[in-house]
XYZ file of C-alpha atoms in Angstrom:
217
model
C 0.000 0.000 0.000
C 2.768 2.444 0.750
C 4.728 1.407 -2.508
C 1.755 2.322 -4.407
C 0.903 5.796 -3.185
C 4.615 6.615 -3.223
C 4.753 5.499 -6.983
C 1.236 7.497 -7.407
C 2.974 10.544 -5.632
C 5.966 9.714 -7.862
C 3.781 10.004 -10.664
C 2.239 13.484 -9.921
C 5.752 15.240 -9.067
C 6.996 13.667 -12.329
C 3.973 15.165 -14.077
C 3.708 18.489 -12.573
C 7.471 19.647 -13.349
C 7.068 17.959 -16.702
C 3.729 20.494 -16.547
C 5.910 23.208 -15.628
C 8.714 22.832 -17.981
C 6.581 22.849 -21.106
C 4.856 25.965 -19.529
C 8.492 27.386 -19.005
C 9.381 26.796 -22.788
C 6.052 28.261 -24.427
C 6.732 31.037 -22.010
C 10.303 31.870 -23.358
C 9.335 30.817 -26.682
C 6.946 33.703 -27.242
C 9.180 36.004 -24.813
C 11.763 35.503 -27.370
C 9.399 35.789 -30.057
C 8.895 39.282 -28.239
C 12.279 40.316 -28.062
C 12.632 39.628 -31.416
C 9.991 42.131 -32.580
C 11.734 45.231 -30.421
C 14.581 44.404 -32.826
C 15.250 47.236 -35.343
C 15.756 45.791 -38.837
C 17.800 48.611 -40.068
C 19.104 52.414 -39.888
C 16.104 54.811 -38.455
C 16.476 59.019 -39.365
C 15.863 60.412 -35.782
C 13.004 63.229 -35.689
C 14.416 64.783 -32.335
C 17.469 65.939 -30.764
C 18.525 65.155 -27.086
C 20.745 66.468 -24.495
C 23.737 64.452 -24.744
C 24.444 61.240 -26.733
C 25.901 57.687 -25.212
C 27.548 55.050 -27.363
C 28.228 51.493 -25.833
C 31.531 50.148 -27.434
C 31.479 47.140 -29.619
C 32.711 48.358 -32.687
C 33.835 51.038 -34.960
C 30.985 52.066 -36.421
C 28.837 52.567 -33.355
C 31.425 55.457 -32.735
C 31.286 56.782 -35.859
C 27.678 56.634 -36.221
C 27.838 58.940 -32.605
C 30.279 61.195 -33.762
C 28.003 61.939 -36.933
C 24.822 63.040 -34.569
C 27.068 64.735 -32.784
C 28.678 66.651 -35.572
C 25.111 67.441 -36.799
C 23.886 68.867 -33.091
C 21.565 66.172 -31.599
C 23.182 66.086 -28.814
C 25.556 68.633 -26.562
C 27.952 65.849 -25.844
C 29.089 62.443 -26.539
C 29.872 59.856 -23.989
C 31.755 56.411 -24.849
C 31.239 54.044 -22.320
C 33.315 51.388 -21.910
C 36.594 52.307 -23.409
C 39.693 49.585 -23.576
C 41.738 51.221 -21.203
C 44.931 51.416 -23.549
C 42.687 53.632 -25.842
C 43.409 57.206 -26.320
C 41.428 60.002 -27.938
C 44.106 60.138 -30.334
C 43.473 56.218 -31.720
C 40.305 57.107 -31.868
C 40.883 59.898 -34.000
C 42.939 57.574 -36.380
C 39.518 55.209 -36.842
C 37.660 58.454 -37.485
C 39.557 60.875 -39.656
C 36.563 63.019 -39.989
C 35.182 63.527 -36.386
C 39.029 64.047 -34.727
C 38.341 67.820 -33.544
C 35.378 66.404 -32.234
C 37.528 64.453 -29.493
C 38.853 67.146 -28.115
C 36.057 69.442 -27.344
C 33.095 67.501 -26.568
C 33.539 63.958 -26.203
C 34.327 61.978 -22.683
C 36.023 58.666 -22.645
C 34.770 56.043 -19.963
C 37.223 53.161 -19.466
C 35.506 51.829 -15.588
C 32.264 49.954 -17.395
C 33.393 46.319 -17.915
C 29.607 45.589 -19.268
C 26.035 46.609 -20.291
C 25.245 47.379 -16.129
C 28.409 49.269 -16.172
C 27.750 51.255 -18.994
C 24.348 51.812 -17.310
C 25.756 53.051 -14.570
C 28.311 55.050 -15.896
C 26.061 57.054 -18.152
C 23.603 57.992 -15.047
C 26.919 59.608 -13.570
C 27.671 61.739 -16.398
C 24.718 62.712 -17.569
C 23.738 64.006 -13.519
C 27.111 66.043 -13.578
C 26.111 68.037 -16.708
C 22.295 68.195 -15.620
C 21.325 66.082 -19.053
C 17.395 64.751 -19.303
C 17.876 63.328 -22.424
C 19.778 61.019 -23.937
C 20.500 58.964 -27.593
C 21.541 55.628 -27.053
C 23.784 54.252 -29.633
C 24.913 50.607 -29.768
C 23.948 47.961 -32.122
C 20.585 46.355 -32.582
C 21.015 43.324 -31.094
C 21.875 44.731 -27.796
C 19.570 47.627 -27.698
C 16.347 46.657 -25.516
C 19.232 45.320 -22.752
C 21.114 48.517 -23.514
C 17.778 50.461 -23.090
C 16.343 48.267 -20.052
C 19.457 48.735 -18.355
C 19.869 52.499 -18.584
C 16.100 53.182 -17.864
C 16.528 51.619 -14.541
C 19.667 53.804 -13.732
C 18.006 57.017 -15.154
C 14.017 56.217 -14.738
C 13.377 60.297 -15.307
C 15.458 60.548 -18.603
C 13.972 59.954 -21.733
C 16.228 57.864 -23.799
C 16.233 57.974 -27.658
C 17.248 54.697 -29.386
C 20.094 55.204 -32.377
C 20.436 51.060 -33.509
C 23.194 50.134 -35.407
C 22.526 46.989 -37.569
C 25.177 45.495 -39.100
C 25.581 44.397 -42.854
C 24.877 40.771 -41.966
C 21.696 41.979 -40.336
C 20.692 43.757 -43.185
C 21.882 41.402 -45.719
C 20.130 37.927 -44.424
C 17.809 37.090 -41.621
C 19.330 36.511 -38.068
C 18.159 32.430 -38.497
C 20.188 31.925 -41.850
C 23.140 31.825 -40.288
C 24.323 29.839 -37.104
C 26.841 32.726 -35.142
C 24.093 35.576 -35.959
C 21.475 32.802 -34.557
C 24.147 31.899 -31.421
C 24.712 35.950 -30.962
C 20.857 37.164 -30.976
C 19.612 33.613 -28.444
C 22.783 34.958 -25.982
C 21.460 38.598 -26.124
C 17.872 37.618 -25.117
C 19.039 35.376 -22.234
C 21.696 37.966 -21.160
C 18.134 40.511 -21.594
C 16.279 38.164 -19.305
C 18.821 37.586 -16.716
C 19.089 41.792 -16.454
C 15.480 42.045 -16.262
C 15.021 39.328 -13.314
C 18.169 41.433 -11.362
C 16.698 44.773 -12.036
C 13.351 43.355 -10.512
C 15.225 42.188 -7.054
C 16.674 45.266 -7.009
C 13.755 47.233 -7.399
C 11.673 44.841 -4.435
C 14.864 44.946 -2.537
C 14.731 48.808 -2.430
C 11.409 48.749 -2.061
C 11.238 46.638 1.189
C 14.019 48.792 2.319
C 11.893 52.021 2.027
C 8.866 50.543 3.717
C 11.250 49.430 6.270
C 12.836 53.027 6.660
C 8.969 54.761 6.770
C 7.739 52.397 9.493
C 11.051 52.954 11.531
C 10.272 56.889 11.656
């Protein structure tokens, strides 16, 4: 008798987290299928200008691409986030012939951010220290609704204008024709979930800590 309701409670547990697996797979399945829609599918002409402009490193032409709204006046400054700390204003100018003068007057170099959270955090420094409300967000496409997420829960007051940069393999074939783009955008929307679940503890965290602090008074 005891064999057979352990088997039968067996059974259930067995067929409960099966249950909640499949539930767990539809649930990122159409969360991805989400993510995948807030993905720009090429180059958007901004309508509006900002206070100051932040580019997350990655590549050369995210820089470029910064230094060119910035050379047209969207924004008052430029902030690159991220830096390689053996990088110089002057290699910079090298990459971008064009935009060098640009270096020297109104651009600011961060080489502390070691990631998207850094960058994040980074950017909420500078742009408090020059009193800036609004910002354009420049990084590629793949990265941008972490990039975004990220920075709206280190600046929740700011509006934040998003500058994508997709790539030629974006633009050329679809992101499932080809097995790195495939590997690169699956690793972005994990990395996008894992940020969202942190930024949620953070938020209850300081949340409980407030209520704690009002009831204390």
């Amino acid at each position: 008798m005891f064999s057979l309701r352990s088997a039968v409670r067996t059974r259930r547990i067995r067929s409960a987290v099966l249950k909640l697996g499949m539930l767990c797979v539809v649930l990122l399945a159409f969360g991805f299928a989400g993510f995948i829609w807030l993905l720009p599918s090429g180059q958007i002409a901004l309508d509006s200008n900002a206070d100051g402009i932040v580019v997350l490193t990655g590549g050369t032409s995210r820089i470029s691409d910064a230094l060119e709204l910035l050379a047209s006046g969207r924004g008052k400054r430029l902030l690159i986030t991220g830096v390689n700390p053996g990088t110089t204003t002057g290699d910079i100018a090298h990459e971008v012939v064009n935009y060098a003068n640009m270096l020297s007057c109104c651009v600011d170099l961060d080489y502390s951010a070691l990631n998207t959270y850094g960058n994040a955090i980074q950017a909420r420094r500078w742009a408090l220290e020059h009193g800036f409300h609004s910002l354009i967000v420049v990084t590629s496409a793949y990265h941008m609704p972490r990039a975004l997420a990220e920075l709206a829960h280190q600046l929740p007051d700011a509006l934040l204008i998003p500058y994508p940069v997709v790539s030629d393999r974006l633009r050329i074939e679809p992101w499932w024709s080809n097995g790195d783009t495939t590997r690169l955008v699956l690793s972005e929307y994990l990395k996008y979930l894992a940020a969202k679940v942190r930024m949620r503890f953070d938020s209850f965290v300081t949340s409980e800590l407030n209520t704690r602090a009002i009831r204390s008074v």
